[in-house]
Short mmCIF file of C-alpha atoms in Angstrom, two decimals:
data_model
loop_
_atom_site.label_atom_id
_atom_site.label_comp_id
_atom_site.label_asym_id
_atom_site.label_seq_id
_atom_site.Cartn_x
_atom_site.Cartn_y
_atom_site.Cartn_z
CA MET F 1 101.13 123.97 157.25
CA LEU F 2 104.79 123.50 158.02
CA GLY F 3 106.61 120.39 156.98
CA VAL F 4 110.29 119.63 158.61
CA PHE F 5 113.42 117.36 157.59
CA PHE F 6 115.56 118.25 160.65
CA PHE F 7 119.36 118.06 160.58
CA VAL F 8 121.48 116.15 162.12
CA LEU F 9 125.25 115.59 163.58
CA SER F 10 127.47 113.72 161.95
CA ALA F 11 130.93 111.81 164.06
CA PHE F 12 133.11 112.52 160.59
CA ALA F 13 131.77 115.37 158.75
CA VAL F 14 134.19 117.64 160.61
CA GLN F 15 136.64 117.21 162.66
CA ALA F 16 136.47 119.63 165.81
CA ASN F 17 139.59 118.66 167.42
CA ALA F 18 142.41 116.03 167.78
CA ALA F 19 141.53 115.01 170.78
CA THR F 20 141.78 111.19 172.29
CA THR F 21 138.90 109.28 170.94
CA LEU F 22 138.47 106.17 173.20
CA GLU F 23 136.67 103.08 171.85
CA ILE F 24 134.01 101.72 174.26
CA GLY F 25 132.29 98.29 174.18
CA THR F 26 131.92 96.76 177.59
CA LYS F 27 130.47 97.43 180.99
CA GLU F 28 134.10 97.43 183.00
CA ALA F 29 135.89 100.59 179.95
CA LEU F 30 132.76 102.43 180.54
CA ILE F 31 132.61 102.68 184.26
CA LYS F 32 136.60 102.94 183.98
CA PHE F 33 136.02 106.13 181.57
CA GLN F 34 133.47 108.30 183.90
CA LYS F 35 135.70 107.42 186.70
CA ASP F 36 139.02 108.69 185.13
CA MET F 37 137.14 111.37 183.64
CA GLN F 38 136.14 112.57 186.63
CA ASN F 39 139.54 111.94 188.61
CA GLN F 40 140.71 114.12 185.60
CA VAL F 41 143.45 111.24 184.82
CA ILE F 42 142.32 111.59 180.83
CA PRO F 43 141.35 115.45 179.53
CA ALA F 44 137.89 116.51 179.89
CA ASP F 45 137.65 116.58 175.48
CA THR F 46 137.99 112.86 175.07
CA ASN F 47 135.95 111.71 173.15
CA VAL F 48 133.94 108.24 173.03
CA ASN F 49 132.88 105.89 170.53
CA LEU F 50 130.51 102.99 172.09
CA THR F 51 131.51 99.90 169.61
CA ALA F 52 128.69 97.37 171.25
CA ASP F 53 125.81 97.65 173.78
CA ILE F 54 126.47 97.68 177.37
CA ASP F 55 124.33 96.65 180.12
CA LEU F 56 125.26 97.87 183.19
CA GLY F 57 123.24 95.36 185.63
CA GLY F 58 121.66 98.19 187.71
CA THR F 59 125.09 99.28 188.92
CA GLU F 60 124.25 102.67 190.41
CA TRP F 61 126.16 105.14 187.96
CA THR F 62 127.60 108.58 189.16
CA PRO F 63 127.44 111.30 185.91
CA ILE F 64 130.32 111.56 183.81
CA HIS F 65 131.78 115.28 185.03
CA VAL F 66 135.27 116.43 186.03
CA SER F 67 135.40 116.88 189.29
CA SER F 68 138.17 119.93 190.82
CA ASP F 69 138.75 121.05 194.08
CA ASP F 70 135.18 119.42 194.67
CA ILE F 71 133.64 121.45 191.67
CA VAL F 72 131.41 119.83 189.09
CA LEU F 73 132.60 120.98 185.81
CA PHE F 74 130.98 120.06 182.49
CA TYR F 75 132.44 116.97 179.81
CA LYS F 76 133.95 119.14 176.64
CA GLY F 77 134.23 115.71 174.16
CA VAL F 78 132.31 114.22 171.70
CA PHE F 79 129.67 110.97 173.05
CA ASP F 80 128.68 109.16 170.28
CA GLY F 81 126.91 105.99 171.06
CA ARG F 82 126.99 104.77 166.99
CA GLY F 83 123.43 103.56 167.65
CA HIS F 84 124.19 101.56 170.61
CA THR F 85 121.97 101.07 174.02
CA ILE F 86 123.03 101.08 177.69
CA SER F 87 121.00 99.28 179.24
CA GLY F 88 120.86 98.72 183.04
CA LEU F 89 121.47 102.47 184.34
CA LYS F 90 120.93 103.24 187.52
CA ILE F 91 120.90 106.54 189.06
CA THR F 92 119.21 107.46 191.89
CA LYS F 93 121.88 110.43 193.33
CA ALA F 94 123.77 113.70 191.94
CA ALA F 95 127.17 115.35 191.14
CA ILE F 96 126.81 118.08 193.80
CA GLY F 97 129.65 120.25 194.04
CA SER F 98 131.14 120.96 197.91
CA ASP F 99 129.25 123.89 198.12
CA ASN F 100 125.78 122.60 198.01
CA SER F 101 125.54 124.61 194.75
CA PHE F 102 124.36 122.99 192.24
CA ALA F 103 122.98 119.25 191.81
CA TYR F 104 122.84 117.46 188.39
CA SER F 105 121.65 114.09 187.66
CA GLY F 106 121.96 112.15 184.33
CA PHE F 107 124.10 109.80 182.62
CA ILE F 108 125.82 112.81 182.11
CA ALA F 109 126.42 115.63 184.39
CA GLY F 110 126.45 118.75 181.89
CA LEU F 111 127.32 119.24 178.00
CA SER F 112 129.85 122.26 177.48
CA SER F 113 129.22 124.60 174.79
CA TYR F 114 130.90 122.14 172.27
CA ALA F 115 130.49 118.88 173.27
CA SER F 116 127.92 116.88 172.28
CA VAL F 117 126.15 113.36 172.73
CA MET F 118 124.33 111.61 169.60
CA ASN F 119 123.23 108.26 168.45
CA LEU F 120 122.69 106.93 171.77
CA THR F 121 119.83 105.19 173.70
CA LEU F 122 119.74 104.86 177.54
CA ASP F 123 117.53 102.44 179.39
CA GLY F 124 116.85 101.82 182.70
CA SER F 125 115.85 104.07 185.80
CA VAL F 126 116.32 107.60 187.09
CA ASP F 127 115.06 108.07 190.66
CA VAL F 128 116.77 111.08 192.67
CA THR F 129 114.95 112.38 195.82
CA LEU F 130 117.13 115.51 197.13
CA ASP F 131 117.14 117.36 200.18
CA GLY F 132 119.03 120.56 201.09
CA GLN F 133 119.89 124.07 199.82
CA PHE F 134 120.91 124.22 196.40
CA SER F 135 121.39 127.17 194.06
CA GLY F 136 119.50 124.79 191.22
CA VAL F 137 118.32 121.20 190.60
CA CYS F 138 118.52 119.41 187.06
CA THR F 139 117.78 116.17 186.26
CA GLY F 140 117.87 114.29 183.01
CA ALA F 141 118.55 110.94 181.67
CA ILE F 142 120.69 112.17 178.95
CA CYS F 143 122.13 115.10 180.34
CA ALA F 144 121.24 117.18 183.16
CA PHE F 145 122.72 120.57 181.88
CA ASN F 146 123.29 121.28 178.15
CA LEU F 147 125.37 123.91 176.45
CA GLY F 148 125.94 121.64 173.51
CA ASN F 149 124.03 119.58 171.35
CA ILE F 150 122.19 116.45 171.82
CA THR F 151 121.19 114.76 168.69
CA ASN F 152 119.21 111.30 168.06
CA CYS F 153 118.94 110.28 171.25
CA THR F 154 116.28 108.31 172.71
CA ASN F 155 115.49 107.84 176.48
CA LEU F 156 113.56 104.80 177.38
CA CYS F 157 114.09 105.34 181.53
CA ASP F 158 111.32 106.43 184.02
CA VAL F 159 112.73 109.74 184.96
CA LYS F 160 111.61 110.75 188.70
CA MET F 161 112.63 113.59 190.42
CA THR F 162 111.46 114.10 194.40
CA PHE F 163 112.95 117.77 196.12
CA LYS F 164 112.47 118.22 199.82
CA GLY F 165 114.78 120.85 200.16
CA THR F 166 115.01 124.43 199.29
CA LEU F 167 116.50 126.86 196.59
CA THR F 168 119.07 129.73 198.18
CA GLN F 169 118.36 132.32 194.96
CA THR F 170 115.65 134.05 193.98
CA TYR F 171 115.53 132.98 190.61
CA SER F 172 116.84 129.16 191.33
CA ASN F 173 114.79 126.30 189.53
CA VAL F 174 114.06 122.61 189.90
CA THR F 175 113.94 121.11 185.93
CA THR F 176 113.19 117.68 185.10
CA GLY F 177 113.43 116.41 181.66
CA GLY F 178 113.33 112.64 180.01
CA VAL F 179 116.29 113.85 177.84
CA ALA F 180 118.06 117.19 179.76
CA GLY F 181 116.82 118.54 183.13
CA GLU F 182 117.64 122.34 181.44
CA ASN F 183 118.91 123.61 178.20
CA GLY F 184 121.02 126.84 177.73
CA PRO F 185 122.01 128.02 174.02
CA GLY F 186 122.44 124.30 173.14
CA ILE F 187 120.37 122.35 170.49
CA ILE F 188 118.31 119.09 171.16
CA ALA F 189 117.63 117.30 167.51
CA GLY F 190 115.87 114.32 166.51
CA CYS F 191 115.51 113.22 170.21
CA VAL F 192 112.88 110.83 171.37
CA ASN F 193 111.73 110.25 175.14
CA LYS F 194 109.16 107.11 175.89
CA GLY F 195 109.85 106.68 179.91
CA THR F 196 107.56 108.32 182.41
CA VAL F 197 108.88 111.21 183.76
CA SER F 198 107.42 113.29 187.06
CA SER F 199 108.86 115.56 189.90
CA THR F 200 107.31 116.29 193.21
CA SER F 201 108.39 119.15 194.96
CA THR F 202 107.72 119.90 198.90
CA LEU F 203 108.82 123.72 198.18
CA GLU F 204 106.54 125.76 196.37
CA THR F 205 108.36 128.25 193.78
CA GLU F 206 107.26 128.88 190.35
CA PHE F 207 110.23 127.77 189.22
CA LEU F 208 109.32 124.26 188.85
CA PHE F 209 109.78 123.18 185.55
CA THR F 210 109.20 119.18 184.30
CA GLY F 211 108.66 118.13 180.32
CA GLY F 212 108.73 114.90 178.13
CA ILE F 213 112.25 115.95 176.73
CA LEU F 214 113.30 118.67 179.18
CA GLY F 215 112.51 120.95 181.71
CA LYS F 216 113.68 124.17 180.67
CA THR F 217 115.40 126.09 178.29
CA ASN F 218 117.05 129.17 179.79
CA ASN F 219 118.29 131.04 177.13
CA SER F 220 116.72 132.23 173.58
CA TYR F 221 119.95 130.99 171.09
CA GLY F 222 118.53 127.15 172.29
CA LYS F 223 116.72 125.53 169.70
CA ILE F 224 114.31 122.28 170.18
CA PHE F 225 113.29 120.27 167.28
CA GLY F 226 112.33 117.18 165.54
CA CYS F 227 111.25 115.65 169.17
CA SER F 228 108.88 113.49 170.10
CA ASN F 229 107.48 112.45 173.41
CA SER F 230 105.21 109.25 173.89
CA GLY F 231 105.87 109.06 177.98
CA SER F 232 103.93 110.48 180.55
CA VAL F 233 104.28 113.73 182.23
CA THR F 234 103.27 114.71 185.60
CA ALA F 235 104.42 117.20 187.74
CA PHE F 236 103.52 119.90 190.96
CA GLY F 237 104.72 123.03 188.38
CA TYR F 238 104.62 123.67 184.99
CA ALA F 239 104.04 120.87 182.60
CA GLY F 240 104.83 119.88 178.78
CA GLY F 241 104.77 116.97 176.45
CA ILE F 242 108.46 118.50 175.30
CA ALA F 243 109.45 121.15 177.60
CA GLY F 244 108.21 122.36 180.71
CA MET F 245 109.11 125.70 180.11
CA SER F 246 110.68 127.32 177.04
CA VAL F 247 112.19 130.76 175.83
CA CYS F 248 113.41 129.57 172.28
CA SER F 249 111.99 127.97 169.30
CA LEU F 250 110.12 124.57 169.61
CA SER F 251 109.71 123.41 165.68
CA HIS F 252 108.38 120.42 164.84
CA CYS F 253 107.84 118.21 167.93
CA ALA F 254 105.66 115.78 168.81
CA ASN F 255 103.79 114.91 171.58
CA SER F 256 101.63 111.41 172.18
CA GLY F 257 101.70 111.50 175.61
CA ASP F 258 99.35 112.52 178.52
CA ILE F 259 100.50 115.95 180.62
CA GLU F 260 99.36 117.20 183.86
CA SER F 261 99.88 119.58 185.99
CA THR F 262 98.93 119.72 189.71
CA PRO F 263 98.72 123.59 190.82
CA GLY F 264 99.80 125.26 193.83
CA ALA F 265 98.35 127.63 197.18
CA SER F 266 99.68 130.39 195.19
CA PHE F 267 100.76 129.25 191.57
CA ASP F 268 98.43 128.99 188.77
CA PHE F 269 100.68 125.88 187.03
CA ALA F 270 99.86 125.25 183.38
CA ALA F 271 100.54 122.59 181.15
CA GLY F 272 100.58 121.94 177.22
CA GLY F 273 100.80 119.19 174.94
CA ILE F 274 104.32 120.76 173.64
CA CYS F 275 104.87 123.41 176.36
CA GLY F 276 104.00 124.06 179.98
CA TYR F 277 104.88 127.73 179.45
CA ALA F 278 106.20 129.59 176.83
CA SER F 279 107.87 133.16 176.45
CA SER F 280 109.94 133.85 173.72
CA PRO F 281 111.63 137.35 173.27
CA SER F 282 112.46 136.56 169.76
CA GLY F 283 109.01 136.01 169.22
CA SER F 284 108.23 132.70 167.51
CA PHE F 285 108.21 129.68 169.95
CA ALA F 286 106.04 126.92 168.56
CA THR F 287 105.76 125.90 165.11
CA GLY F 288 104.84 122.74 163.53
CA CYS F 289 104.15 121.12 166.20
CA LEU F 290 101.69 118.09 166.82
CA ASN F 291 99.92 117.08 170.52
CA GLU F 292 97.48 113.77 170.39
CA GLY F 293 98.07 113.49 174.35
CA ASN F 294 95.36 114.25 176.82
CA ILE F 295 96.08 117.71 178.48
CA LYS F 296 94.84 118.36 182.43
CA SER F 297 95.75 121.26 184.04
CA LYS F 298 94.22 125.27 186.01
CA ILE F 299 95.67 126.53 182.66
CA ALA F 300 95.28 124.18 180.07
CA GLY F 301 96.57 124.00 176.37
CA GLY F 302 96.60 121.59 173.68
CA ILE F 303 100.22 123.01 172.51
CA VAL F 304 101.09 125.91 174.79
CA GLY F 305 99.46 126.09 178.35
CA GLU F 306 100.61 129.24 178.49
CA ALA F 307 102.39 131.60 176.06
CA ALA F 308 103.26 135.08 175.41
CA GLY F 309 105.03 134.63 171.60
CA ILE F 310 103.71 133.28 168.37
CA VAL F 311 102.32 129.90 167.85
CA ALA F 312 101.98 128.78 163.94
CA ASN F 313 101.02 126.15 161.84
CA CYS F 314 100.30 123.47 165.48
CA THR F 315 97.35 120.78 165.77
CA ASN F 316 96.20 119.61 169.15
CA ARG F 317 94.11 116.02 168.47
CA GLY F 318 94.17 115.61 172.46
CA GLU F 319 91.17 116.56 175.12
CA ILE F 320 91.72 119.40 177.04
CA SER F 321 90.67 120.24 181.04
CA GLY F 322 91.21 122.52 183.44
CA HIS F 323 89.99 126.18 184.38
CA TRP F 324 91.18 128.14 181.44
CA THR F 325 91.53 125.87 178.77
CA GLY F 326 92.31 125.83 175.02
CA GLY F 327 92.75 123.85 172.06
CA ILE F 328 96.05 125.49 171.27
CA VAL F 329 96.62 127.88 173.92
CA GLY F 330 95.21 127.77 177.87
CA ARG F 331 95.81 131.35 178.13
CA ILE F 332 97.78 133.87 176.13
CA ASN F 333 99.23 136.32 178.03
CA LYS F 334 100.77 140.12 178.26
CA TYR F 335 103.93 140.70 177.09
CA ASP F 336 105.98 143.51 175.45
CA LYS F 337 105.17 142.83 172.07
CA ALA F 338 102.66 141.07 169.41
CA ASN F 339 101.31 137.53 170.73
CA SER F 340 99.39 135.45 168.28
CA VAL F 341 98.12 132.21 167.14
CA THR F 342 97.98 131.36 163.25
CA ASN F 343 97.77 128.40 161.17
CA SER F 344 96.81 126.17 163.29
CA MET F 345 93.39 123.68 164.33
CA ASN F 346 91.94 121.40 167.11
CA THR F 347 90.10 118.72 166.76
CA ALA F 348 89.66 117.23 170.35
CA THR F 349 87.13 118.31 173.14
CA VAL F 350 87.88 121.27 175.25
CA SER F 351 86.22 121.58 178.55
CA CYS F 352 86.80 124.03 181.74
CA ASP F 353 85.60 123.95 185.54
CA ALA F 354 82.90 126.30 187.09
CA GLY F 355 83.86 129.97 186.84
CA GLY F 356 86.16 129.18 183.93
CA ASN F 357 86.81 129.90 180.47
CA ALA F 358 87.27 127.49 177.27
CA GLY F 359 87.66 128.25 173.52
CA GLY F 360 88.18 125.90 170.63
CA ILE F 361 91.43 127.78 170.01
CA ALA F 362 92.54 129.52 173.12
CA GLY F 363 90.64 129.69 176.79
CA ARG F 364 92.20 133.51 177.48
CA VAL F 365 93.51 136.35 175.63
CA GLU F 366 94.75 138.96 177.88
CA SER F 367 94.65 142.68 176.97
CA GLY F 368 97.59 143.43 174.46
CA ASP F 369 98.19 143.47 171.17
CA ASN F 370 97.18 139.45 170.97
CA THR F 371 95.81 137.97 167.79
CA ILE F 372 94.05 134.93 166.32
CA SER F 373 93.70 134.25 162.85
CA ASN F 374 93.51 131.10 160.51
CA CYS F 375 92.74 128.81 162.59
CA GLY F 376 89.84 126.03 162.35
CA TYR F 377 88.28 123.84 165.79
CA GLY F 378 85.34 121.31 165.42
CA VAL F 379 82.31 122.32 166.10
CA ASP F 380 80.72 121.08 169.17
CA LEU F 381 83.86 120.49 170.42
CA VAL F 382 83.98 123.05 173.34
CA SER F 383 80.33 124.41 175.37
CA GLY F 384 78.72 127.56 173.14
CA ASP F 385 81.02 126.72 169.49
CA ILE F 386 83.19 129.64 170.49
CA ALA F 387 87.03 130.25 169.30
CA CYS F 388 88.21 131.48 172.42
CA GLY F 389 86.23 131.45 175.84
CA PHE F 390 87.33 135.27 176.87
CA VAL F 391 89.00 137.91 174.96
CA TYR F 392 90.45 141.45 176.57
CA SER F 393 89.60 144.58 174.97
CA GLY F 394 92.91 145.40 172.39
CA SER F 395 92.94 141.77 171.42
CA SER F 396 91.30 140.20 168.71
CA VAL F 397 89.94 136.63 166.93
CA LYS F 398 89.68 137.45 163.06
CA THR F 399 87.10 136.08 160.88
CA ASP F 400 88.78 133.29 159.35
CA VAL F 401 88.74 131.52 163.08
CA LYS F 402 86.12 129.23 162.42
CA SER F 403 84.13 125.95 163.36
CA PHE F 404 83.71 122.92 161.56
CA ASP F 405 82.52 119.59 161.02
CA ASN F 406 85.06 117.51 162.75
CA THR F 407 85.19 114.83 160.31
CA LEU F 408 85.50 117.11 157.56
CA LEU F 409 88.43 118.82 159.88
CA LYS F 410 90.21 115.93 160.35
CA GLU F 411 89.96 114.40 156.80
CA ASN F 412 90.63 117.56 154.88
CA ALA F 413 92.62 120.47 156.95
CA VAL F 414 96.41 120.72 156.75
CA SER F 415 97.63 122.46 159.37
CA THR F 416 100.99 120.70 160.47
CA VAL F 417 103.00 117.58 158.45
CA LEU F 418 105.63 116.05 160.08
CA LEU F 419 108.06 114.60 158.00
CA THR F 420 111.58 112.94 159.03
CA PHE F 421 114.16 110.51 157.59
CA THR F 422 115.12 107.35 158.48
CA PRO F 423 117.80 106.97 159.30
CA GLN F 424 119.31 109.95 160.29
CA ILE F 425 122.56 109.20 159.28
CA MET F 426 123.74 106.54 157.06
CA ARG F 427 126.64 104.56 158.01
CA LEU F 428 128.31 101.85 155.21
CA THR F 429 130.82 99.99 153.64
CA PRO F 430 132.60 100.96 150.22
CA GLY F 431 130.13 99.59 147.31
CA ALA F 432 127.17 98.85 150.33
CA LYS F 433 123.84 100.24 149.26
CA GLY F 434 120.93 101.68 151.62
CA LYS F 435 118.36 104.17 151.23
CA PHE F 436 116.84 106.65 153.13
CA GLU F 437 112.88 106.11 153.92
CA LEU F 438 110.92 109.50 153.92
CA MET F 439 108.27 109.47 157.07
CA VAL F 440 105.35 111.60 156.84
CA ASN F 441 103.32 111.80 160.30
CA GLY F 442 105.48 108.92 161.11
CA THR F 443 104.14 106.83 158.32
CA PRO F 444 105.98 105.76 155.24
CA ALA F 445 105.55 107.94 152.42
CA THR F 446 103.62 106.72 149.55
CA ASN F 447 103.12 108.90 146.35
CA GLU F 448 99.23 109.65 147.76
CA THR F 449 100.84 111.31 150.93
CA MET F 450 103.39 113.41 149.15
CA THR F 451 100.35 114.60 146.68
CA LYS F 452 98.07 115.51 149.78
CA TYR F 453 100.60 117.53 151.33
CA GLY F 454 101.71 118.73 148.41
CA ILE F 455 104.98 117.70 149.64
CA LYS F 456 107.43 118.89 147.10
CA VAL F 457 111.60 118.23 147.10
CA THR F 458 114.13 119.21 145.29
CA GLU F 459 117.53 119.05 145.10
CA LYS F 460 119.60 122.43 145.78
CA VAL F 461 123.48 121.60 146.34
CA PRO F 462 124.93 118.42 146.01
CA ARG F 463 128.05 117.39 147.44
CA GLY F 464 130.28 115.11 148.07
CA GLY F 465 129.18 112.54 144.87
CA ALA F 466 133.19 110.66 145.07
CA PHE F 467 132.32 109.17 148.23
CA ALA F 468 128.77 107.74 147.54
CA SER F 469 125.79 108.17 144.91
CA ILE F 470 122.74 109.96 146.50
CA ASP F 471 119.44 109.72 144.25
CA ASN F 472 116.61 112.00 144.09
CA PHE F 473 113.58 111.24 145.10
CA ILE F 474 111.32 108.09 144.52
CA ASN F 475 108.23 107.26 145.49
CA GLY F 476 109.57 108.87 149.07
CA SER F 477 112.71 107.32 149.57
CA VAL F 478 116.36 108.65 148.33
CA GLY F 479 118.74 105.65 147.40
CA VAL F 480 122.53 105.69 148.32
CA ILE F 481 125.40 103.50 146.68
CA ALA F 482 128.54 103.98 148.60
CA ILE F 483 131.71 104.60 146.51
CA ALA F 484 134.66 104.93 148.61
CA GLU F 485 135.16 106.02 152.05
CA GLY F 486 134.37 109.67 152.97
CA ASP F 487 131.54 111.86 153.58
CA ALA F 488 128.65 112.59 151.24
CA GLU F 489 125.59 114.70 151.96
CA LYS F 490 123.02 116.33 149.95
CA VAL F 491 120.77 119.20 150.76
CA ILE F 492 117.52 119.25 149.87
CA GLU F 493 114.29 121.86 149.99
CA LEU F 494 110.95 121.04 151.54
CA THR F 495 107.72 122.95 150.26
CA SER F 496 104.46 121.63 151.54
CA LYS F 497 101.13 123.50 152.28
CA TYR F 498 98.63 124.65 154.94
CA THR F 499 94.94 124.92 155.05
CA ASP F 500 93.35 128.53 154.45
CA PHE F 501 90.51 128.17 157.04
CA ALA F 502 88.76 131.52 155.54
CA THR F 503 87.77 129.58 151.98
CA PHE F 504 87.91 125.68 153.78
CA GLY F 505 84.90 124.54 153.33
CA SER F 506 82.58 121.11 152.15
CA SER F 507 84.15 121.66 148.50
CA GLY F 508 87.88 120.60 149.75
CA ALA F 509 90.24 122.48 151.26
CA ALA F 510 92.08 125.71 149.64
CA THR F 511 95.53 125.38 151.03
CA LYS F 512 99.11 128.13 150.86
CA ASP F 513 102.25 127.29 150.49
CA THR F 514 104.88 127.43 152.82
CA ASP F 515 108.28 128.88 152.67
CA PRO F 516 110.77 126.94 151.42
CA MET F 517 113.06 124.89 154.20
CA ALA F 518 116.53 122.76 153.91
CA SER F 519 118.07 119.37 155.43
CA THR F 520 120.70 117.44 154.70
CA LEU F 521 121.07 114.33 154.24
CA GLN F 522 124.61 112.58 155.24
CA VAL F 523 126.07 109.60 154.35
CA GLU F 524 129.20 108.73 156.27
CA VAL F 525 131.27 105.76 154.33
CA ARG F 526 133.74 103.60 156.18
CA GLU F 527 135.79 99.65 156.67
CA LYS F 528 134.14 97.94 158.75
CA SER F 529 135.22 98.85 162.15
CA LYS F 530 138.75 98.02 163.48
CA PRO F 531 138.79 95.73 167.22
CA VAL F 532 137.39 97.95 170.31
CA THR F 533 140.18 99.59 171.66
CA PRO F 534 140.43 99.37 175.52
CA SER F 535 139.40 102.42 177.85
CA GLY F 536 142.62 104.37 178.59
CA SER F 537 144.59 103.47 175.37
CA GLY F 538 142.52 105.19 172.94
CA SER F 539 143.53 107.04 169.31
CA SER F 540 143.62 109.74 167.91
CA GLY F 541 140.94 111.47 165.75
CA GLY F 542 137.07 111.94 165.89
CA GLY F 543 135.19 115.11 166.31
CA CYS F 544 131.79 116.76 165.71
CA SER F 545 130.31 117.28 162.97
CA ALA F 546 128.70 120.70 162.51
CA GLY F 547 126.65 120.27 158.98
CA PHE F 548 123.83 121.94 160.26
CA ALA F 549 120.70 123.68 157.76
CA ALA F 550 118.66 126.06 159.57
CA LEU F 551 114.59 125.97 159.79
#
């Protein structure tokens, strides 16, 4: 089993540029910032710190972007919500260039490679209908197209895309997500979607992607991790609780929303609790993920609907129904390298219609070097008590893929442990005290749960002791005492366990250790905030942190 502390971005740890920083705390100032950015009154790399919650009151919002010669250019700054909420957001229109090439709908049209948005909550609605010819359509509440970083953001908006147009290029996409529409080589980390996400299209194409966090990732260098979705996702096209389609790593994510994909006349779309369709050139794409939502589609899987790559240390607890259905993967497809499902388990019912294939782990495994190993599933959860509904020649199901009493499996087996810290970034004034609370699978950690899951956390590299005193773990938490203005961090390593299903049984759960993973706790010590600086008269400073610990 794999656990995770996902890393975060800090607004102060590294000064990435000397761009102007605006402190914004009113509706009027926020609207002025958007207009000034669009009209090039202020530079594209202008940073923003929110100083208060802002209610837009249902005023139509134009996505943040730069308009140059009627071409939509992306934001290049750092937008830090500082834990505040922008409510009353209303988006019904896209930012579209004069040539109608791409349509971007969201609070921000697009983030450039060095841009970021962080620590922001959005509430309102995104309901966009488009008709016309486009090279691509991207819709996401936080950001339509991401090339930068989106971290620690929450979307409460319902997001709906209705596409009635046509696409002008062979591989053009319509992508819809609760946080972002499409992600390139960017990072989306620690983000949450609680709104419903839906998309419909009068155009039938295989490039329709909808997800609770994002519609699609198009670059294997991107990273999606530590994200969760609880909103329902319904789509004509590929659908996933985290991503509709991904070619990059999706790690340590969780979904509890119901996911449903409607098939087309020419395309058998897929749906998964984490990802609808996953094809990773680098191999691994779904690691340490958990699904608790019900999945319904012609091709349906608890973690991935249709997969070409590696699924590891994942758990499904949601009911699966469709034609080709599996507790972990609906269909393992052919690819130019070995595909596998390993160290995973399913504890929910899997069913298929007449002529279909259903399996406790996978519904259908195509020919090729495909392997399923060290997996467990509940007995009597699938007709015939079979691990895989259909397996072509060349692929294999190892002897350590077994069925067990489902209660025993639920209570004693471990495949996925999701570990997070609350808060993800701590901000204190000098002399103040704080505490990072460790959460295990969404509940406060105790000595008992730490022992049960074999979680061991040890200090690796202490830094910044002059600014804050950061304790070691005591009863699942870390204490902090702020000393002086500055930034402190502590890098830790985590090791946890997963079940060895070859020896698992009534006598107990034999386990294996994961490889250690690293994460960074970050603390910012600052004097109390100064009065709000009106938009347009910003001060110098600010920047984006790059304090990463790779997973």
